[in-house]
XYZ file of C-alpha atoms in Angstrom:
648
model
C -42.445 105.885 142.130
C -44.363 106.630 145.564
C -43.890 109.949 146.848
C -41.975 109.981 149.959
C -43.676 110.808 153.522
C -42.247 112.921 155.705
C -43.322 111.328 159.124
C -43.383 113.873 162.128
C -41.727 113.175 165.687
C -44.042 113.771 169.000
C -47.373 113.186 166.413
C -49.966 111.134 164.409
C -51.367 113.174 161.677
C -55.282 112.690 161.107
C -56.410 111.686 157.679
C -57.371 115.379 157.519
C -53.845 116.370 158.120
C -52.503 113.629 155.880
C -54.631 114.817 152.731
C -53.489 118.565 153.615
C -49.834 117.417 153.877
C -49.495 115.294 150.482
C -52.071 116.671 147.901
C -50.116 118.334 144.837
C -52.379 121.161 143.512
C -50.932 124.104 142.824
C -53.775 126.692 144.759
C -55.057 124.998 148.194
C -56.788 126.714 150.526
C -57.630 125.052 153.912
C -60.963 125.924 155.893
C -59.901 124.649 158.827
C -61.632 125.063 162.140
C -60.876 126.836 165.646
C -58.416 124.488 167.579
C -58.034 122.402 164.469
C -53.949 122.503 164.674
C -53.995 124.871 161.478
C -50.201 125.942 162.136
C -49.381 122.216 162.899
C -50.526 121.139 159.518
C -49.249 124.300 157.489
C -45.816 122.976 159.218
C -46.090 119.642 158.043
C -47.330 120.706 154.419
C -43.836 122.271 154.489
C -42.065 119.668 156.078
C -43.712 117.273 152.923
C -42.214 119.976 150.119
C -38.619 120.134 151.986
C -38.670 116.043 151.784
C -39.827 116.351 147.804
C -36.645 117.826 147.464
C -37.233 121.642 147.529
C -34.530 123.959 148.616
C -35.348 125.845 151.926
C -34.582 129.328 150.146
C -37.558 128.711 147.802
C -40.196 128.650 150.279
C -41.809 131.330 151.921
C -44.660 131.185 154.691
C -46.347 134.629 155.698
C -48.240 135.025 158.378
C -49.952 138.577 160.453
C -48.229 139.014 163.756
C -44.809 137.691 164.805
C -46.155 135.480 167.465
C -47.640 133.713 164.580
C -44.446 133.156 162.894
C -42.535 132.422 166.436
C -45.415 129.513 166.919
C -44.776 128.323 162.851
C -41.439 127.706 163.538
C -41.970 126.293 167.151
C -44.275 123.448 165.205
C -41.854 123.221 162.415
C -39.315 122.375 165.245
C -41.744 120.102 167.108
C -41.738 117.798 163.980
C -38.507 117.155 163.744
C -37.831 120.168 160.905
C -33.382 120.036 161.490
C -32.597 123.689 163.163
C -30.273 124.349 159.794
C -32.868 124.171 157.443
C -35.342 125.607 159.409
C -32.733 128.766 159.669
C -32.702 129.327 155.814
C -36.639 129.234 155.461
C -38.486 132.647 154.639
C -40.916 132.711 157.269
C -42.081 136.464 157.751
C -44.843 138.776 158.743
C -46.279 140.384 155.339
C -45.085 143.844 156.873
C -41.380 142.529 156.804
C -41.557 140.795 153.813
C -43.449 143.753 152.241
C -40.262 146.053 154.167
C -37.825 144.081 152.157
C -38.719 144.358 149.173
C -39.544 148.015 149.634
C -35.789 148.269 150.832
C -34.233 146.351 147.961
C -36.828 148.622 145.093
C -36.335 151.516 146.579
C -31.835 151.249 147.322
C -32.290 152.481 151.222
C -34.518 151.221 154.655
C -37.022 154.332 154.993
C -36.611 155.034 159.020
C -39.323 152.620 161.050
C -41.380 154.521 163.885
C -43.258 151.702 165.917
C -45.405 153.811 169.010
C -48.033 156.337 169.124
C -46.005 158.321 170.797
C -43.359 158.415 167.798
C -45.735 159.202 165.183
C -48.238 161.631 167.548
C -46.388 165.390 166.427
C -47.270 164.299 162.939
C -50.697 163.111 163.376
C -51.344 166.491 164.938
C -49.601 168.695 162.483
C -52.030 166.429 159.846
C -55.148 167.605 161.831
C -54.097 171.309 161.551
C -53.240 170.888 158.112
C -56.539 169.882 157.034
C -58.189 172.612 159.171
C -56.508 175.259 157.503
C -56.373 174.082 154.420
C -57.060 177.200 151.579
C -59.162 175.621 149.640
C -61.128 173.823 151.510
C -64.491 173.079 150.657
C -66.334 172.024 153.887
C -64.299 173.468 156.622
C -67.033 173.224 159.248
C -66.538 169.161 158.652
C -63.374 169.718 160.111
C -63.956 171.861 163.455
C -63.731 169.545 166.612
C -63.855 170.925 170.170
C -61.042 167.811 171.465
C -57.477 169.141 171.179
C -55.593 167.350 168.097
C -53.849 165.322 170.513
C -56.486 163.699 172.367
C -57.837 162.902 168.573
C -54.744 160.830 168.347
C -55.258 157.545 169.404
C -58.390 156.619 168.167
C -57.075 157.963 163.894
C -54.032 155.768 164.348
C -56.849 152.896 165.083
C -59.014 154.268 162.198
C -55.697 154.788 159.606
C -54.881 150.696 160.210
C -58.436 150.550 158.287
C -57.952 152.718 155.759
C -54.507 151.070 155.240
C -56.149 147.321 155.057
C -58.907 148.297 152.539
C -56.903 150.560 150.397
C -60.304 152.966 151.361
C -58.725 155.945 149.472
C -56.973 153.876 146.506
C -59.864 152.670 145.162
C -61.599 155.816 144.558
C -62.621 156.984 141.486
C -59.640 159.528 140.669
C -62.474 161.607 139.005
C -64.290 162.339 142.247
C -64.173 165.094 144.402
C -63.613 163.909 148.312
C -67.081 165.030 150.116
C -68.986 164.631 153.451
C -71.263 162.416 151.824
C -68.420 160.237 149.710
C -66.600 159.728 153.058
C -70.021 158.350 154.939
C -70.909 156.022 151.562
C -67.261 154.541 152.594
C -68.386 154.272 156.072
C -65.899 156.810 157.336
C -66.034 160.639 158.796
C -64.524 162.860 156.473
C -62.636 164.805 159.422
C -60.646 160.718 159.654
C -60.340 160.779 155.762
C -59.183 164.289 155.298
C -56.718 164.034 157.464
C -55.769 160.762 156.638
C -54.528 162.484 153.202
C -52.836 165.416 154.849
C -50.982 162.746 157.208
C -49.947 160.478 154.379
C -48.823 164.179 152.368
C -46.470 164.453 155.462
C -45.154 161.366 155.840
C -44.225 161.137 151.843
C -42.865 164.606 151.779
C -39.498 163.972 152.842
C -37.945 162.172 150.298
C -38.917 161.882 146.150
C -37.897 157.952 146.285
C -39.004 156.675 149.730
C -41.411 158.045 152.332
C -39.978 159.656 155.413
C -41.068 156.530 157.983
C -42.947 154.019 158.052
C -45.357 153.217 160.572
C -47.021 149.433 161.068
C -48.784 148.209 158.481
C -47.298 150.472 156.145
C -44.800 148.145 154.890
C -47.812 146.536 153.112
C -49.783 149.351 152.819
C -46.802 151.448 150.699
C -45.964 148.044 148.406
C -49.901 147.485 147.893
C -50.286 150.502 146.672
C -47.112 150.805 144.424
C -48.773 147.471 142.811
C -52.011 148.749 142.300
C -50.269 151.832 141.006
C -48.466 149.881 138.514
C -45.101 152.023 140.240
C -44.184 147.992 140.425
C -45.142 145.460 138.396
C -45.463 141.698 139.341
C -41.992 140.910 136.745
C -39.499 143.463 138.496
C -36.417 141.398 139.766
C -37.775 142.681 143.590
C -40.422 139.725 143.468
C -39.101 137.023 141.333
C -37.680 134.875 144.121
C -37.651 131.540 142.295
C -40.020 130.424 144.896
C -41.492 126.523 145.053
C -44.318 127.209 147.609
C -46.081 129.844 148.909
C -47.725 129.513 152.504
C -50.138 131.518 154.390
C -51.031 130.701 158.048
C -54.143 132.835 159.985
C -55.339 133.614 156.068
C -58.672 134.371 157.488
C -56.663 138.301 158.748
C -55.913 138.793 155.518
C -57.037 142.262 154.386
C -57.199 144.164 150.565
C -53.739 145.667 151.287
C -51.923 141.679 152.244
C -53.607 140.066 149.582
C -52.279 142.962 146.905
C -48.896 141.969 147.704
C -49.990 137.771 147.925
C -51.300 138.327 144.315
C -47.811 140.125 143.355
C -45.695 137.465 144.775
C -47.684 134.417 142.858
C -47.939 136.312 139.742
C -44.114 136.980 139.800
C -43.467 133.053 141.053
C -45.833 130.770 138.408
C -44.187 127.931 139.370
C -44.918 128.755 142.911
C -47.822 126.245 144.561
C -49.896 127.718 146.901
C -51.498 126.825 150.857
C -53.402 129.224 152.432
C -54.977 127.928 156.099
C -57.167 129.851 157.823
C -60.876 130.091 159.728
C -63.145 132.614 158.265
C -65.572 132.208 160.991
C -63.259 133.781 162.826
C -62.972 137.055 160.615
C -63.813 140.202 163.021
C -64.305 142.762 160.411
C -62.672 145.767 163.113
C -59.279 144.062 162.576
C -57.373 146.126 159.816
C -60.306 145.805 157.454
C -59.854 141.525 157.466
C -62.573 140.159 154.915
C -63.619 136.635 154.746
C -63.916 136.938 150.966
C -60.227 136.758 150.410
C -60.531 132.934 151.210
C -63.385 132.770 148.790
C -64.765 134.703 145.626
C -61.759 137.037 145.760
C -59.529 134.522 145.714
C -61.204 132.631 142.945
C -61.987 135.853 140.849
C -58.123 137.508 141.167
C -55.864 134.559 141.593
C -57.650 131.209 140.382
C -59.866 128.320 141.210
C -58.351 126.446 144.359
C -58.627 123.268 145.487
C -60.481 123.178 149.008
C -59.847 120.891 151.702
C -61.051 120.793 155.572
C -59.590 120.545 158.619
C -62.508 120.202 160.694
C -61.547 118.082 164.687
C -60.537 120.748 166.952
C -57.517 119.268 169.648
C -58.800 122.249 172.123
C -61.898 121.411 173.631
C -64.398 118.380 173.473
C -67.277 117.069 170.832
C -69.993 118.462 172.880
C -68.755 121.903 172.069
C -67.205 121.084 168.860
C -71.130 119.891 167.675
C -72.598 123.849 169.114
C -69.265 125.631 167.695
C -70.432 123.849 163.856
C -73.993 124.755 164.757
C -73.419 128.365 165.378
C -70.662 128.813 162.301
C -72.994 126.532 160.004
C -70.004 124.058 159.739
C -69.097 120.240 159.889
C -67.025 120.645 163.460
C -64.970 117.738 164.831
C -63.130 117.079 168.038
C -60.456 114.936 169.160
C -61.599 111.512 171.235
C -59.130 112.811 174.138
C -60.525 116.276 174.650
C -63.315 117.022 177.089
C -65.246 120.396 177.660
C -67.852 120.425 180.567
C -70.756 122.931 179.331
C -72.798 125.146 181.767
C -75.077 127.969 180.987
C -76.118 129.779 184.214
C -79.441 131.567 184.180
C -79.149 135.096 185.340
C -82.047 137.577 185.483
C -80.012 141.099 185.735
C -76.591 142.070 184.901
C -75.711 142.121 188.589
C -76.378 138.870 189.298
C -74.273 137.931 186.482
C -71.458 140.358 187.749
C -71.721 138.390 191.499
C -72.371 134.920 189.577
C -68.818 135.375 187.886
C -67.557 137.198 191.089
C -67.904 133.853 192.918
C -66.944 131.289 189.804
C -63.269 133.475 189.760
C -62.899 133.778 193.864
C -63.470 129.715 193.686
C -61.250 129.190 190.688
C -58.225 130.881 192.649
C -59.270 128.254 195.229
C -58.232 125.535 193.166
C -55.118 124.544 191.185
C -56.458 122.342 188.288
C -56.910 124.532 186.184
C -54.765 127.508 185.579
C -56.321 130.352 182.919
C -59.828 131.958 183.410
C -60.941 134.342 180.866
C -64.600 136.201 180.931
C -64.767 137.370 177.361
C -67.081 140.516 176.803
C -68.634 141.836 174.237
C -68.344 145.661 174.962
C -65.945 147.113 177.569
C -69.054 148.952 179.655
C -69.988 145.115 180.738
C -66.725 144.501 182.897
C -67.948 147.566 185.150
C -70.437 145.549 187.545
C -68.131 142.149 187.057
C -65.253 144.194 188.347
C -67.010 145.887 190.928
C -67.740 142.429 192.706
C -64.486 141.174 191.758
C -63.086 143.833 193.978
C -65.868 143.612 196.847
C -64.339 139.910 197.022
C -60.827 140.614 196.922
C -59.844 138.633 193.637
C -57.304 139.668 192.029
C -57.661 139.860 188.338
C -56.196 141.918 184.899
C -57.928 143.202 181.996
C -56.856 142.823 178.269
C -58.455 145.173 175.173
C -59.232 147.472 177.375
C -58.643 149.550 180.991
C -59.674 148.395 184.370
C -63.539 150.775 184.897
C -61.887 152.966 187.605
C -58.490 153.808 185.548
C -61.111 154.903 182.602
C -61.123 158.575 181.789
C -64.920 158.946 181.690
C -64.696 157.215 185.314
C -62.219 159.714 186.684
C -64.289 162.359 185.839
C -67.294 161.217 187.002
C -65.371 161.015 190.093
C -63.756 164.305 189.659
C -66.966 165.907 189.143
C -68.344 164.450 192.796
C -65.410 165.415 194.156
C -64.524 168.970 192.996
C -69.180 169.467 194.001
C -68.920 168.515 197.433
C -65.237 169.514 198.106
C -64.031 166.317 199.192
C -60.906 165.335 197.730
C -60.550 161.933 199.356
C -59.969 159.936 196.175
C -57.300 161.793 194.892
C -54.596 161.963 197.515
C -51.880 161.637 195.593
C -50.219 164.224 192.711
C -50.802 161.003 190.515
C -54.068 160.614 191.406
C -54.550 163.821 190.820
C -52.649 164.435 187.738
C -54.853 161.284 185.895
C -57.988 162.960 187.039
C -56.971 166.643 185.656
C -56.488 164.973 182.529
C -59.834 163.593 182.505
C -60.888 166.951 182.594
C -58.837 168.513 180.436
C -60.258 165.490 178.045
C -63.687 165.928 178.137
C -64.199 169.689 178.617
C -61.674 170.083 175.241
C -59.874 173.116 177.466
C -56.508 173.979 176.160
C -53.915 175.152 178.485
C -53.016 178.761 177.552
C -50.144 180.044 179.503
C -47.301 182.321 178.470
C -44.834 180.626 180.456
C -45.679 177.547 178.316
C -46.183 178.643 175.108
C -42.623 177.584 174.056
C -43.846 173.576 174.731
C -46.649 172.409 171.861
C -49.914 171.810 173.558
C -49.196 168.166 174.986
C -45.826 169.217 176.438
C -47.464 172.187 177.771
C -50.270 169.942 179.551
C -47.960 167.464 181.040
C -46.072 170.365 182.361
C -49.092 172.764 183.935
C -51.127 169.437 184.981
C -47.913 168.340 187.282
C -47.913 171.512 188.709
C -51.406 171.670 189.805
C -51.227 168.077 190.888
C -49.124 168.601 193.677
C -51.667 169.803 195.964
C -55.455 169.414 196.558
C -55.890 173.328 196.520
C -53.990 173.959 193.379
C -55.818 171.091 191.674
C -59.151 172.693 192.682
C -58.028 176.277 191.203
C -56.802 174.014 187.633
C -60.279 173.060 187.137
C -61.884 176.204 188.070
C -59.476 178.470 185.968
C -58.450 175.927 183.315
C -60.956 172.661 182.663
C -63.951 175.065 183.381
C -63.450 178.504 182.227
C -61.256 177.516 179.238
C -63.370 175.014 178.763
C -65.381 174.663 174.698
C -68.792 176.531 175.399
C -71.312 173.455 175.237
C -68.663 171.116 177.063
C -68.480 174.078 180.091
C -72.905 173.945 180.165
C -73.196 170.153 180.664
C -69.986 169.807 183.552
C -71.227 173.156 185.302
C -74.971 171.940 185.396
C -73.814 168.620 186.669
C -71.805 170.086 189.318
C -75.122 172.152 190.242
C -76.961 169.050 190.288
C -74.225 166.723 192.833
C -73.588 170.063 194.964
C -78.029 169.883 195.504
C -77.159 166.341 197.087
C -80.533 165.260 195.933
C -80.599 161.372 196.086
C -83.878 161.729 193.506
C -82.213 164.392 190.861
C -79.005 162.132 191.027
C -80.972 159.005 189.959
C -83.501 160.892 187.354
C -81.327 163.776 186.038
C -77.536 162.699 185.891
C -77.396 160.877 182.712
C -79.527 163.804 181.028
C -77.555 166.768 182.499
C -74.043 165.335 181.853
C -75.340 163.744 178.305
C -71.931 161.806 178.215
C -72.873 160.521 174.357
C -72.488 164.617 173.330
C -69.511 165.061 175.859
C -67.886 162.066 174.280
C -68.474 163.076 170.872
C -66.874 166.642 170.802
C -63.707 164.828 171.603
C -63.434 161.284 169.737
C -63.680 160.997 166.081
C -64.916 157.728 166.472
C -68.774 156.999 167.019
C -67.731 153.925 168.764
C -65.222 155.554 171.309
C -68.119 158.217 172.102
C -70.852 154.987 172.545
C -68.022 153.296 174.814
C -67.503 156.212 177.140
C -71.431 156.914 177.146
C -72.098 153.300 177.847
C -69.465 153.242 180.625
C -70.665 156.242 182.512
C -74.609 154.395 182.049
C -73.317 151.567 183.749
C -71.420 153.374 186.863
C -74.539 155.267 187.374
C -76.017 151.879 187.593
C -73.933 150.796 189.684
C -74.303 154.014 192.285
C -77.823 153.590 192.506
C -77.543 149.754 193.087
C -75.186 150.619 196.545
C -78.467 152.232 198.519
C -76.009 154.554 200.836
C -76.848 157.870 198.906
C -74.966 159.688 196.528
C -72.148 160.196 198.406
C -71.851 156.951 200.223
C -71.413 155.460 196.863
C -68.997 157.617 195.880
C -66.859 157.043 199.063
C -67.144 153.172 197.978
C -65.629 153.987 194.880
C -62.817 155.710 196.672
C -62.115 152.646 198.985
C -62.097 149.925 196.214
C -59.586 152.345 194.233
C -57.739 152.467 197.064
C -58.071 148.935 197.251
C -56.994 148.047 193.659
C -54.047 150.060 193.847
C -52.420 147.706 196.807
C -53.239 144.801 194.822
C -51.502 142.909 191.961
C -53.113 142.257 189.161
C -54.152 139.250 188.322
C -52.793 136.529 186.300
C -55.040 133.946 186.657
C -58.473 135.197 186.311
C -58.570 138.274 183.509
C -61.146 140.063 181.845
C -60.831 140.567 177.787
C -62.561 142.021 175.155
C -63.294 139.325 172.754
C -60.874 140.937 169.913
C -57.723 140.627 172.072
C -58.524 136.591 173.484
C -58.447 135.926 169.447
C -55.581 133.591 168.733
C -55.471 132.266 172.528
C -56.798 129.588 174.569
C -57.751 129.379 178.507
C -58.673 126.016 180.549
C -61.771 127.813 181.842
C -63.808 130.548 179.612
C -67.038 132.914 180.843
C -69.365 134.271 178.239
C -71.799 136.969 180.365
C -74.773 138.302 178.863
C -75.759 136.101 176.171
C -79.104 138.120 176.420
C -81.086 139.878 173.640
C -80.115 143.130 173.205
C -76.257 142.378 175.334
C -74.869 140.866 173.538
C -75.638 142.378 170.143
C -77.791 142.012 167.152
C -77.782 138.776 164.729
C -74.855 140.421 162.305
C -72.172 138.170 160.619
C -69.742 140.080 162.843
C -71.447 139.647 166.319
C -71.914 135.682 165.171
C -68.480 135.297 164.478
C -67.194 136.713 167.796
C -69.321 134.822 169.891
C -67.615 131.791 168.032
C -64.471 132.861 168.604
C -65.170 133.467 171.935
C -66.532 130.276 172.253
C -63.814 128.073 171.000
C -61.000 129.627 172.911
C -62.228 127.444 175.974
C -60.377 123.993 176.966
C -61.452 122.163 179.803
C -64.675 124.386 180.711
C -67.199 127.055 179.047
C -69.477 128.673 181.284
C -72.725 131.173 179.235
C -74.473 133.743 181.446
C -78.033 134.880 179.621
C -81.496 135.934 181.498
C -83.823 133.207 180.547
C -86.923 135.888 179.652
C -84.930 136.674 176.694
C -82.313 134.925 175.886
C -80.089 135.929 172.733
C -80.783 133.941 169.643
C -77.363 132.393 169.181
C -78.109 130.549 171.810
C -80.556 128.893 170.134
C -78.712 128.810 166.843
C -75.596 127.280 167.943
C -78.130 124.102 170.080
C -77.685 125.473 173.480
C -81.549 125.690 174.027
C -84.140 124.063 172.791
């Protein structure tokens, strides 16, 4: 008898598609290509098993994010999928899946915390835990000029790792944790230390369930209870009689998700298996996301799937599809209706770059054809020139992965510094002006605010309190950063702001342009206050490029400060923009925009030849529709370019 064929409404599955939707295998994974329709064809692999005859309850699809999920069942709709059916389908996140389970094992739902700002106290209390710690054998490791709660933000980012690669799990229980095990694991043992004293915390409260749960520690807590053997694959919490077992965006799977994806097949043997996903598209920053989980891991700790391709993109046209497969090393496809006009713009210097897009988004809110335009950067420190001409022109625009250049901490102080020199306090004539630029200094100089009247308020209640205070006039604010972000300030922090100072109060045009950078030394600055060696190279890599960009205006040092004043002034009457934004590469992953800029495609800019920088340019590539537009200086142009058939 002929196996039935579930036809979709609104569509034509390709042969691709078909193959994907019919094949009976029980492991499948699909390498499927950016733009390829992966969550279309995941929905109408599903669609196939519901026709077979399998009972809605019995399948389960698990995908990253929730927008992921939203957009499975969207396409599941789109098909024709009847609302009541689609209701009683298990499609989850792995952190709620991995929640619910945890809640049925463990008889109660531990208490979810979902900001920074609820889980900050503890992250802090962690830090002074490990610094005072009796028996601690490296205590020096663990000394940091930055105030625990400026240290916050950037662990939470570094934890998420440690969570998704199970760092700490899969040492050897033998071992002793040391400066120089925590650098073979490519982490700071300050981070790791920590990260032990903040997990301590968080499972102190309770000898069956941890106090909260954070994100990602849904998976994090079952992934380790499995490795543990605290839960074993044939506990009742796992055997869901399941028929098939999806996974959409597989290529963001980390150790942690694919722990608990191993549990759930192991307890379901009947279960068959489709995992879709792009592993060109694996940036290895996201939650410790490894390509190898769609390939030798899979094969070594699951079994030997069956691999099929999904390889025409519906986004964009063949003429990118053919560089997309040249750069990823790939058979690429591309649907006959899609077209994608190709420029590459030659560009000498980073400014002309910055004035080249300036002019591309001024004449793109001109039109109306197409709606989205996205420059996509590799570091944050390259939107500082392209937003500098944005403003000169008066385009309104947004930013997405990270703050606009003159909101930026490092900028503010910068600024601050200028202004406090020279006693003009034209830039900051607001108390919320001035209340972001005291903490700016309170931020880099590592000062602590040490007042009796505060001292019933823990240090970040104390700041918000004292910094409102001062902010409320330009006087007071001056006397803060004498009394407080100077003279309170950690001793090598206080020698590099006080000899700037000296150097901006000399108003020498020549010291400013050949001694700035080396007086402030904003790599050091940075580094006594981020854990992070990437947050201290983003801050120092900033600050390079606003010096740049001060020389570049050719009114003197304080002309281009004043400039700097008057475009902030500027930006703050202005709406973002919708339209036109600039992104890190990292958050466009996932989205699509008719019209995508890719600056700086230039040896050296854009980054070395790593499997990681390769596979952002490609997914920076293929989130363009209707138009891609490269920027590169032709004296040295980056060799993707060349690898992925752009030139010759």
């Amino acid at each position: 008898m002929s196996d039935p064929v579930f036809e979709p409404q609104h569509l034509t599955p390709s042969p691709e598609q078909r193959a994907i939707q019919l094949r009976r295998t029980r492991l499948m994974l699909v390498e499927a290509n950016a733009g390829a329709a992966k969550t279309t064809t995941l929905a109408l692999r599903i669609a196939q098993a519901l026709l077979r005859g399998a009972p809605p309850a019995t399948l389960l699809a698990l995908t990253t994010t929730a927008p992921a999920v939203a957009a499975l069942k969207e396409r599941l709709a789109s098909i024709g999928v009847a609302r009541d059916v689609l209701a009683q389908l298990r499609i989850q996140t792995f952190e709620a899946f991995s929640l619910a389970v945890l809640a049925a094992a463990e008889g109660t739902l531990a208490r979810i915390v979902s900001t920074p700002e609820q889980v900050r106290e503890v992250v802090v209390r962690a830090i002074e835990r490990a610094q005072t710690l009796p028996e601690e054998r490296h205590p020096d490791e663990l000394m940091a000029d930055a105030r625990p709660g400026d240290l916050v933000e950037g662990l939470l980012q570094t934890f998420e790792v440690l969570k998704g690669r199970m760092v700490v799990e899969h040492l050897d229980a033998d071992d002793a944790l040391t400066p120089a095990t925590a650098a073979a694991l490519g982490f700071d043992y300050f981070t790791l230390r920590t990260w032990l004293c903040f997990e301590a915390i968080r499972r102190s409260g309770h000898p069956d369930h941890p106090d909260f749960r954070y994100p990602g520690d849904g998976v994090y807590d079952l992934a380790r209870l499995l490795l543990n053997g605290e839960m074993l694959a044939e506990d009742s919490w796992l055997q869901l009689g399941l028929s098939l077992v999806c996974v959409d965006e597989m290529h963001d799977m980390n150790r942690a998700a694919f722990t608990v994806l191993k549990a759930v097949l192991a307890a379901n043997p009947r279960a068959a298996f489709v995992g879709v996903g792009d592993r060109d598209q694996v940036i290895h920053a996201q939650s410790g996301a490894e390509a190898a989980f769609m390939g030798e891991h899979f094969r070594r700790e699951i079994g030997s799937p069956e691999v099929l391709p999904l390889t025409a993109s519906h986004r964009f046209g063949a003429e990118l599809a053919r560089h997309a497969g040249a750069l990823a090393r790939k058979p690429y496809a591309a649907s006959a209706d899609a077209a994608t006009a190709l420029h590459l713009e030659r560009c000498t210097s980073p400014r002309l770059a910055a004035e080249f897009i300036a002019r591309q988004a001024q004449a793109h809110h001109a039109q109306r054809r197409l709606a989205t335009l996205s420059v996509l950067l590799r570091h944050p420190a390259q939107s500082v020139l392209i937003e500098h001409e944005l403003l000169r022109l008066g385009v309104p625009y947004g930013t997405a992965g990270f703050a606009p250049y003159l909101a930026r901490p490092e900028t503010l102080l910068v600024r601050g510094l200028h202004a406090h020199a020279r006693g003009d306090d034209t830039g900051f004539d607001t108390p919320e002006r001035r209340a972001r630029l005291l903490d700016a200094w309170l931020l880099f100089s590592g000062a602590r605010i040490d007042s009796i009247e505060l001292r019933h308020l823990d240090s970040a209640q104390a700041q918000r309190v004292a910094v409102a205070e001062a902010a409320q006039d330009a006087d007071a604010t001056r006397r803060f950063v004498e009394a407080h972000a100077l003279r309170s300030a950690a001793p090598a922090a206080r020698r590099a702001l006080e000899a700037t100072l000296a150097l901006l109060r000399g108003g020498d045009e020549d010291a400013f342009e050949a001694s700035f950078l080396k007086v402030l030394d904003p790599l050091q600055l940075a580094r006594r206050v981020f854990v992070r060696e990437a947050d201290a190279t983003r801050v120092a890599d900033n600050v390079t490029q606003l010096h740049r960009l001060l020389l570049a205006e050719g009114s003197g040092v304080d002309g281009a400060f004043r400039m700097l004043t008057q475009l902030d002034t500027a930006r703050g009457k202005a709406r973002a923009g919708e339209r036109v934004v600039l992104s890190s590469i990292e958050a466009a992953k996932g989205l699509e925009f008719d019209h995508v800029i890719v600056p700086h495609l230039t040896a050296g800019e854009f980054g070395s030849g790593t499997t990681e920088n390769r596979n952002l340019l490609y997914v920076a590539l293929t989130r363009a529709r209707h138009r891609l537009t490269l920027t590169f200086d032709p004296d040295r142009p980056s060799r993707f370019l060349r690898e992925a058939g752009f030139l010759d």
